[in-house]
Structure formats: C-alpha cells, structure tokens
Amino acid sequence: MSLPIMAKATAVWLVDNTTISFKQIADFCGMHELEVQGIADGDVAAGVKGFDPIANNQLTQEEIDRAQADPMHKLKLKHYAAAQGEEKRRGPRYTPLSKRQDRPNAILWLVKFHPELADSQIAKLVGTTKPTITSIRERTHWNISAMQPIDPVALGLCKQSELDAAVQKAAAKKAKEGAALSDDERRKLLSTEQSLGADAEPRMPTAIEGLETFTLGQDKDDEEDAPEKEYDVDSVFNLPDSDDDEDDEDDQR
C-alpha cells in the first residue's frame, strides 16, 4: 500500500482536524494505532506541524467525510499522476558527505574478504561506481597505499542483512556454476547467523604452526621400554670425594 508523503505530519493534521478513528489514521499513514493515540495525547510528534493532505492532493474531502461516517472505511490515497513510478526509480545508493571518504576502505574490505561479490553488488552496497571498484581490485587507485580494509557495516554504509543477502546470492551463483570452493571460500560465503551458529573450530596458535608432530620428550612406548634409572645421593647433589678435600688441605699447609 502506498503511503502519503510526510506521513507523521499528515497524521497530526488528521488527528487535529477530523474525527477519524486512530485505527483508520494508523492504517493510512503506515503507523501503529498506539502511536497515533500518542499524537493525540501530545506524547508523540510534539512540535510537528500538521500537513494538510487535502491541500497537497493526497486526500479528498469526500474521502474524509466517508471515513468519518464509517469507522470501518479505509482511507485511500488519491491518485497522483506526477508521482507515478517514483517508488520504482533506481539509482546508486545515496551516501552522506561525511561518510563518502570511507567508501574506498569499505570497497577494499569487500574485495579482500568477499572477492566472490560482483562489482554490481559492491556498487549497490556502498553506493559507488564500477571504475572505482576496478581500480581498487587492480590496486591502481591513486590512494591505494593509504587505504585500510574496514567493514562497511561498521562504517554505516550498509546493513548486515544486506551484506548477508549479497553474500548468499554470490554463494548460490557459485553453487549453480558448479565451481569448487576451498574451505576458506566456503567460510566467507556463510552469513552472520550461520557463522555464529556453527561450532567453534579448535585453532592452533600461529607461533607453533607446523610443529604439530614435534615432541620435546620420548614417546610413551619408549619410556615404558627404557629401564628405570637409579639415583643416589652423591649423583644428585654432586658432592666431592672426602679424599680430595684432605689432599687440598695438605697442599695449603
């Protein structure tokens, strides 16, 4: 269902100027009935100026009169030919000026950690152009040496659900093509929910990687076969012989 422009301001006007029920206003403006009741009580939309839907060609007076006479009647938005197809307009995602400088870092993160994503998917996620993505992929971007890969979700350039959807779409495309995936690629194609729900894999510290088979002592089998070594007091404490001490005293005299 199409919603009126400035829906909350329109709801304020309808509450102040008509006797239409809260339920009818909520359905027309895409709000919750309790939120409309909050507008009437002054708890919601305080200071918002009402937006006249009749003067702005969204409702007719006849439609409002019909809704006031019948509490079950649902308000219908007036057809506005000039706005036809506006909701279907497509274009690059708008990025605020304060965050546009972060887009190259986000693109570098996506290219590094999700190389399976198509340029069109990356452009849709962070609102950029394909030549920019290509220059970062090929490391020919003018500022590539100063870039750092940063998660676009952390930068606020896209939602986690949008990133997961793009990754899942790329995974389905690869599966359809029948391309073999490595373990690392398979982990990258998991969504956040799947990766968090998976069992934790034991990881070996990087400092001892490659030393899995190295042991500092003998194996248990060798220890069992080897005869038990006997120890005495002199060998443990390494005490000198008494004869040697007497000879040293004689030499000193």
Coordinates of C-alpha atoms in Angstrom, one line a residue:
M1 CA 0.0 0.0 0.0
S2 CA 1.3 3.5 -0.9
L3 CA 1.8 5.9 2.0
P4 CA 1.3 9.6 2.0
I5 CA 4.3 11.9 1.9
M6 CA 5.2 13.3 5.4
A7 CA 3.1 10.5 7.0
K8 CA 3.6 11.7 10.6
A9 CA 2.7 15.3 9.8
T10 CA -0.3 14.1 7.9
A11 CA -1.4 12.0 10.9
V12 CA -1.0 15.1 13.1
W13 CA -3.3 17.1 10.8
L14 CA -5.9 14.3 10.7
V15 CA -5.9 14.0 14.5
D16 CA -6.4 17.7 14.9
N17 CA -8.9 18.4 12.2
T18 CA -11.1 15.2 11.8
T19 CA -12.9 12.7 13.9
I20 CA -11.4 9.7 12.0
S21 CA -10.5 6.9 14.3
F22 CA -6.9 6.2 15.4
K23 CA -7.1 2.8 13.6
Q24 CA -8.1 4.5 10.3
I25 CA -5.3 7.1 10.6
A26 CA -2.7 4.5 11.5
D27 CA -3.6 2.3 8.5
F28 CA -3.5 5.3 6.2
C29 CA -0.2 6.7 7.4
G30 CA 1.6 3.3 8.0
M31 CA 1.8 3.8 11.8
H32 CA 0.8 1.9 14.9
E33 CA -2.6 2.7 16.5
L34 CA -0.9 3.5 19.8
E35 CA 1.5 5.9 18.1
V36 CA -1.5 7.8 16.7
Q37 CA -3.0 7.8 20.2
G38 CA 0.3 9.2 21.4
I39 CA 0.0 12.1 18.9
A40 CA -3.5 12.8 20.3
D41 CA -2.2 12.8 23.8
G42 CA 0.8 15.0 22.9
D43 CA 3.4 12.4 23.8
V44 CA 4.4 11.8 20.2
A45 CA 5.4 14.2 17.4
A46 CA 5.5 17.2 19.8
G47 CA 6.2 20.3 17.8
V48 CA 5.4 18.7 14.4
K49 CA 3.3 20.9 12.2
G50 CA 0.3 19.3 10.6
F51 CA 0.5 18.6 6.8
D52 CA -2.8 19.1 5.1
P53 CA -3.5 16.1 2.8
I54 CA -6.4 17.8 1.0
A55 CA -4.3 20.9 0.0
N56 CA -1.4 18.7 -1.0
N57 CA -3.5 16.5 -3.3
Q58 CA -3.4 13.3 -1.1
L59 CA -7.0 13.0 0.0
T60 CA -10.3 14.5 -1.0
Q61 CA -12.9 16.0 1.4
E62 CA -15.4 13.3 0.3
E63 CA -13.0 10.5 1.3
I64 CA -12.5 12.1 4.7
D65 CA -16.3 12.5 5.2
R66 CA -16.8 8.9 4.2
A67 CA -14.2 7.7 6.7
Q68 CA -15.8 9.9 9.5
A69 CA -19.2 8.4 8.8
D70 CA -18.0 4.8 8.7
P71 CA -15.3 3.7 11.2
M72 CA -14.6 0.6 9.1
H73 CA -13.8 2.6 5.9
K74 CA -10.2 2.6 4.9
L75 CA -8.8 5.8 3.6
K76 CA -7.5 5.6 0.1
L77 CA -4.6 7.8 -1.1
K78 CA -5.6 10.0 -4.0
H79 CA -4.0 9.0 -7.3
Y80 CA -1.2 11.5 -8.2
A81 CA -0.1 11.1 -11.7
A82 CA 3.1 13.1 -11.3
A83 CA 4.3 10.7 -8.6
Q84 CA 3.6 7.5 -10.6
G85 CA 6.6 5.2 -10.7
E86 CA 8.6 7.2 -8.2
E87 CA 8.9 4.3 -5.9
K88 CA 10.4 2.2 -8.7
R89 CA 13.2 4.6 -9.5
R90 CA 16.6 3.1 -9.3
G91 CA 20.0 4.6 -8.8
P92 CA 23.1 4.4 -6.8
R93 CA 22.7 4.4 -3.0
Y94 CA 23.0 7.8 -1.5
T95 CA 25.9 8.2 0.8
P96 CA 26.2 11.2 3.2
L97 CA 29.1 13.5 2.6
S98 CA 30.6 12.7 6.0
K99 CA 30.9 9.0 5.0
R100 CA 32.0 9.3 1.4
Q101 CA 35.7 9.3 2.3
D102 CA 35.2 5.9 3.9
R103 CA 33.9 4.2 0.8
P104 CA 37.3 3.2 -0.6
N105 CA 38.2 1.5 2.7
A106 CA 34.8 -0.4 2.6
I107 CA 35.4 -1.4 -1.1
L108 CA 38.9 -2.7 -0.2
W109 CA 37.4 -4.8 2.6
L110 CA 34.7 -6.3 0.4
V111 CA 37.3 -7.0 -2.4
K112 CA 39.6 -8.6 0.1
F113 CA 37.2 -10.7 2.2
H114 CA 34.5 -11.3 -0.3
P115 CA 36.1 -11.5 -3.8
E116 CA 33.1 -13.5 -5.0
L117 CA 30.9 -10.4 -4.9
A118 CA 30.3 -8.9 -8.3
D119 CA 31.1 -5.3 -9.0
S120 CA 27.4 -4.5 -9.3
Q121 CA 26.7 -5.9 -5.8
I122 CA 29.5 -3.9 -4.2
A123 CA 28.3 -0.8 -6.0
K124 CA 24.8 -1.3 -4.6
L125 CA 26.1 -2.0 -1.1
V126 CA 28.2 1.1 -0.6
G127 CA 27.0 3.4 -3.4
T128 CA 30.0 3.6 -5.7
T129 CA 30.9 3.2 -9.3
K130 CA 32.4 0.2 -11.2
P131 CA 35.5 2.1 -12.3
T132 CA 36.4 2.8 -8.7
I133 CA 35.9 -0.9 -7.7
T134 CA 38.0 -2.0 -10.7
S135 CA 40.9 0.4 -9.7
I136 CA 40.8 -1.0 -6.2
R137 CA 40.7 -4.6 -7.3
E138 CA 43.7 -4.0 -9.6
R139 CA 45.4 -1.8 -7.0
T140 CA 45.7 1.1 -9.4
H141 CA 43.7 3.5 -7.2
W142 CA 45.6 6.8 -6.6
N143 CA 45.3 6.4 -2.8
I144 CA 45.7 2.6 -2.5
S145 CA 48.8 2.8 -0.3
A146 CA 46.9 4.7 2.4
M147 CA 43.8 2.6 2.4
Q148 CA 42.8 0.1 5.1
P149 CA 40.1 -2.5 4.8
I150 CA 37.2 -1.6 7.0
D151 CA 33.9 -3.4 7.3
P152 CA 31.2 -1.4 5.5
V153 CA 28.6 -2.4 8.2
A154 CA 30.9 -0.9 10.9
L155 CA 31.2 2.3 8.8
G156 CA 27.4 2.5 8.5
L157 CA 27.4 2.3 4.7
C158 CA 25.1 -0.8 4.6
K159 CA 23.2 -3.1 6.8
Q160 CA 24.4 -6.5 7.9
S161 CA 21.3 -8.1 6.5
E162 CA 22.1 -6.5 3.1
L163 CA 25.7 -7.8 3.2
D164 CA 24.5 -11.3 4.1
A165 CA 21.9 -11.3 1.3
A166 CA 24.6 -10.3 -1.2
V167 CA 27.0 -13.0 0.0
Q168 CA 24.3 -15.6 -0.1
K169 CA 23.4 -14.6 -3.6
A170 CA 27.0 -15.0 -4.6
A171 CA 27.2 -18.4 -2.9
A172 CA 24.1 -19.6 -4.8
K173 CA 25.6 -18.4 -8.1
K174 CA 28.8 -20.2 -7.5
A175 CA 27.0 -23.4 -6.5
K176 CA 24.9 -23.2 -9.7
E177 CA 28.0 -22.8 -11.8
G178 CA 29.5 -25.9 -10.1
A179 CA 32.7 -24.2 -9.1
A180 CA 34.7 -26.0 -6.4
L181 CA 35.2 -23.9 -3.2
S182 CA 38.1 -24.1 -0.8
D183 CA 37.4 -24.2 2.9
D184 CA 38.4 -20.6 3.3
E185 CA 36.0 -19.5 0.5
R186 CA 33.2 -21.6 2.0
R187 CA 33.6 -19.9 5.3
K188 CA 33.5 -16.5 3.6
L189 CA 30.2 -17.3 1.9
L190 CA 28.4 -18.0 5.3
S191 CA 26.0 -15.4 6.6
T192 CA 26.5 -13.9 10.0
E193 CA 23.7 -16.1 11.5
Q194 CA 25.2 -19.3 10.1
S195 CA 28.8 -18.5 11.2
L196 CA 27.6 -17.6 14.7
G197 CA 25.6 -20.8 14.9
A198 CA 28.4 -23.1 13.8
D199 CA 30.5 -25.0 16.3
A200 CA 33.8 -23.4 17.2
E201 CA 36.8 -25.0 15.5
P202 CA 39.9 -25.6 17.5
R203 CA 42.7 -23.3 16.3
M204 CA 46.4 -23.7 16.9
P205 CA 48.4 -20.7 17.9
T206 CA 50.3 -19.3 14.9
A207 CA 53.6 -19.4 16.9
I208 CA 53.6 -23.2 16.8
E209 CA 52.0 -23.9 13.4
G210 CA 53.9 -26.6 11.6
L211 CA 55.2 -28.2 14.8
E212 CA 52.2 -30.5 15.3
T213 CA 54.3 -33.7 15.2
F214 CA 57.2 -32.3 17.1
T215 CA 57.7 -33.5 20.7
L216 CA 60.2 -32.5 23.3
G217 CA 60.3 -35.8 25.1
Q218 CA 60.2 -39.5 24.3
D219 CA 57.1 -41.3 23.3
K220 CA 55.2 -43.2 26.0
D221 CA 56.1 -46.6 24.4
D222 CA 59.8 -45.7 24.5
E223 CA 59.5 -44.6 28.1
E224 CA 57.9 -47.9 29.1
D225 CA 60.6 -50.0 27.4
A226 CA 63.5 -48.0 28.8
P227 CA 65.0 -49.3 32.1
E228 CA 64.3 -47.2 35.1
K229 CA 67.4 -45.2 36.1
E230 CA 68.5 -45.3 39.7
Y231 CA 69.8 -42.2 41.5
D232 CA 71.9 -42.0 44.7
V233 CA 72.7 -39.0 47.0
D234 CA 76.1 -38.3 45.6
S235 CA 75.0 -38.2 42.0
V236 CA 72.0 -36.0 42.8
F237 CA 73.9 -33.4 44.9
N238 CA 77.3 -33.9 43.1
L239 CA 79.3 -34.0 46.3
P240 CA 83.1 -34.1 46.1
D241 CA 85.0 -37.1 47.5
S242 CA 86.4 -36.7 51.0
D243 CA 90.0 -37.8 49.9
D244 CA 90.2 -34.9 47.5
D245 CA 89.4 -32.5 50.3
E246 CA 92.2 -33.8 52.6
D247 CA 94.7 -33.5 49.8
D248 CA 93.7 -29.9 49.2
E249 CA 94.2 -29.1 52.9
D250 CA 97.7 -30.7 52.9
D251 CA 98.8 -28.7 49.9
Q252 CA 97.7 -25.4 51.5
R253 CA 99.9 -26.2 54.6

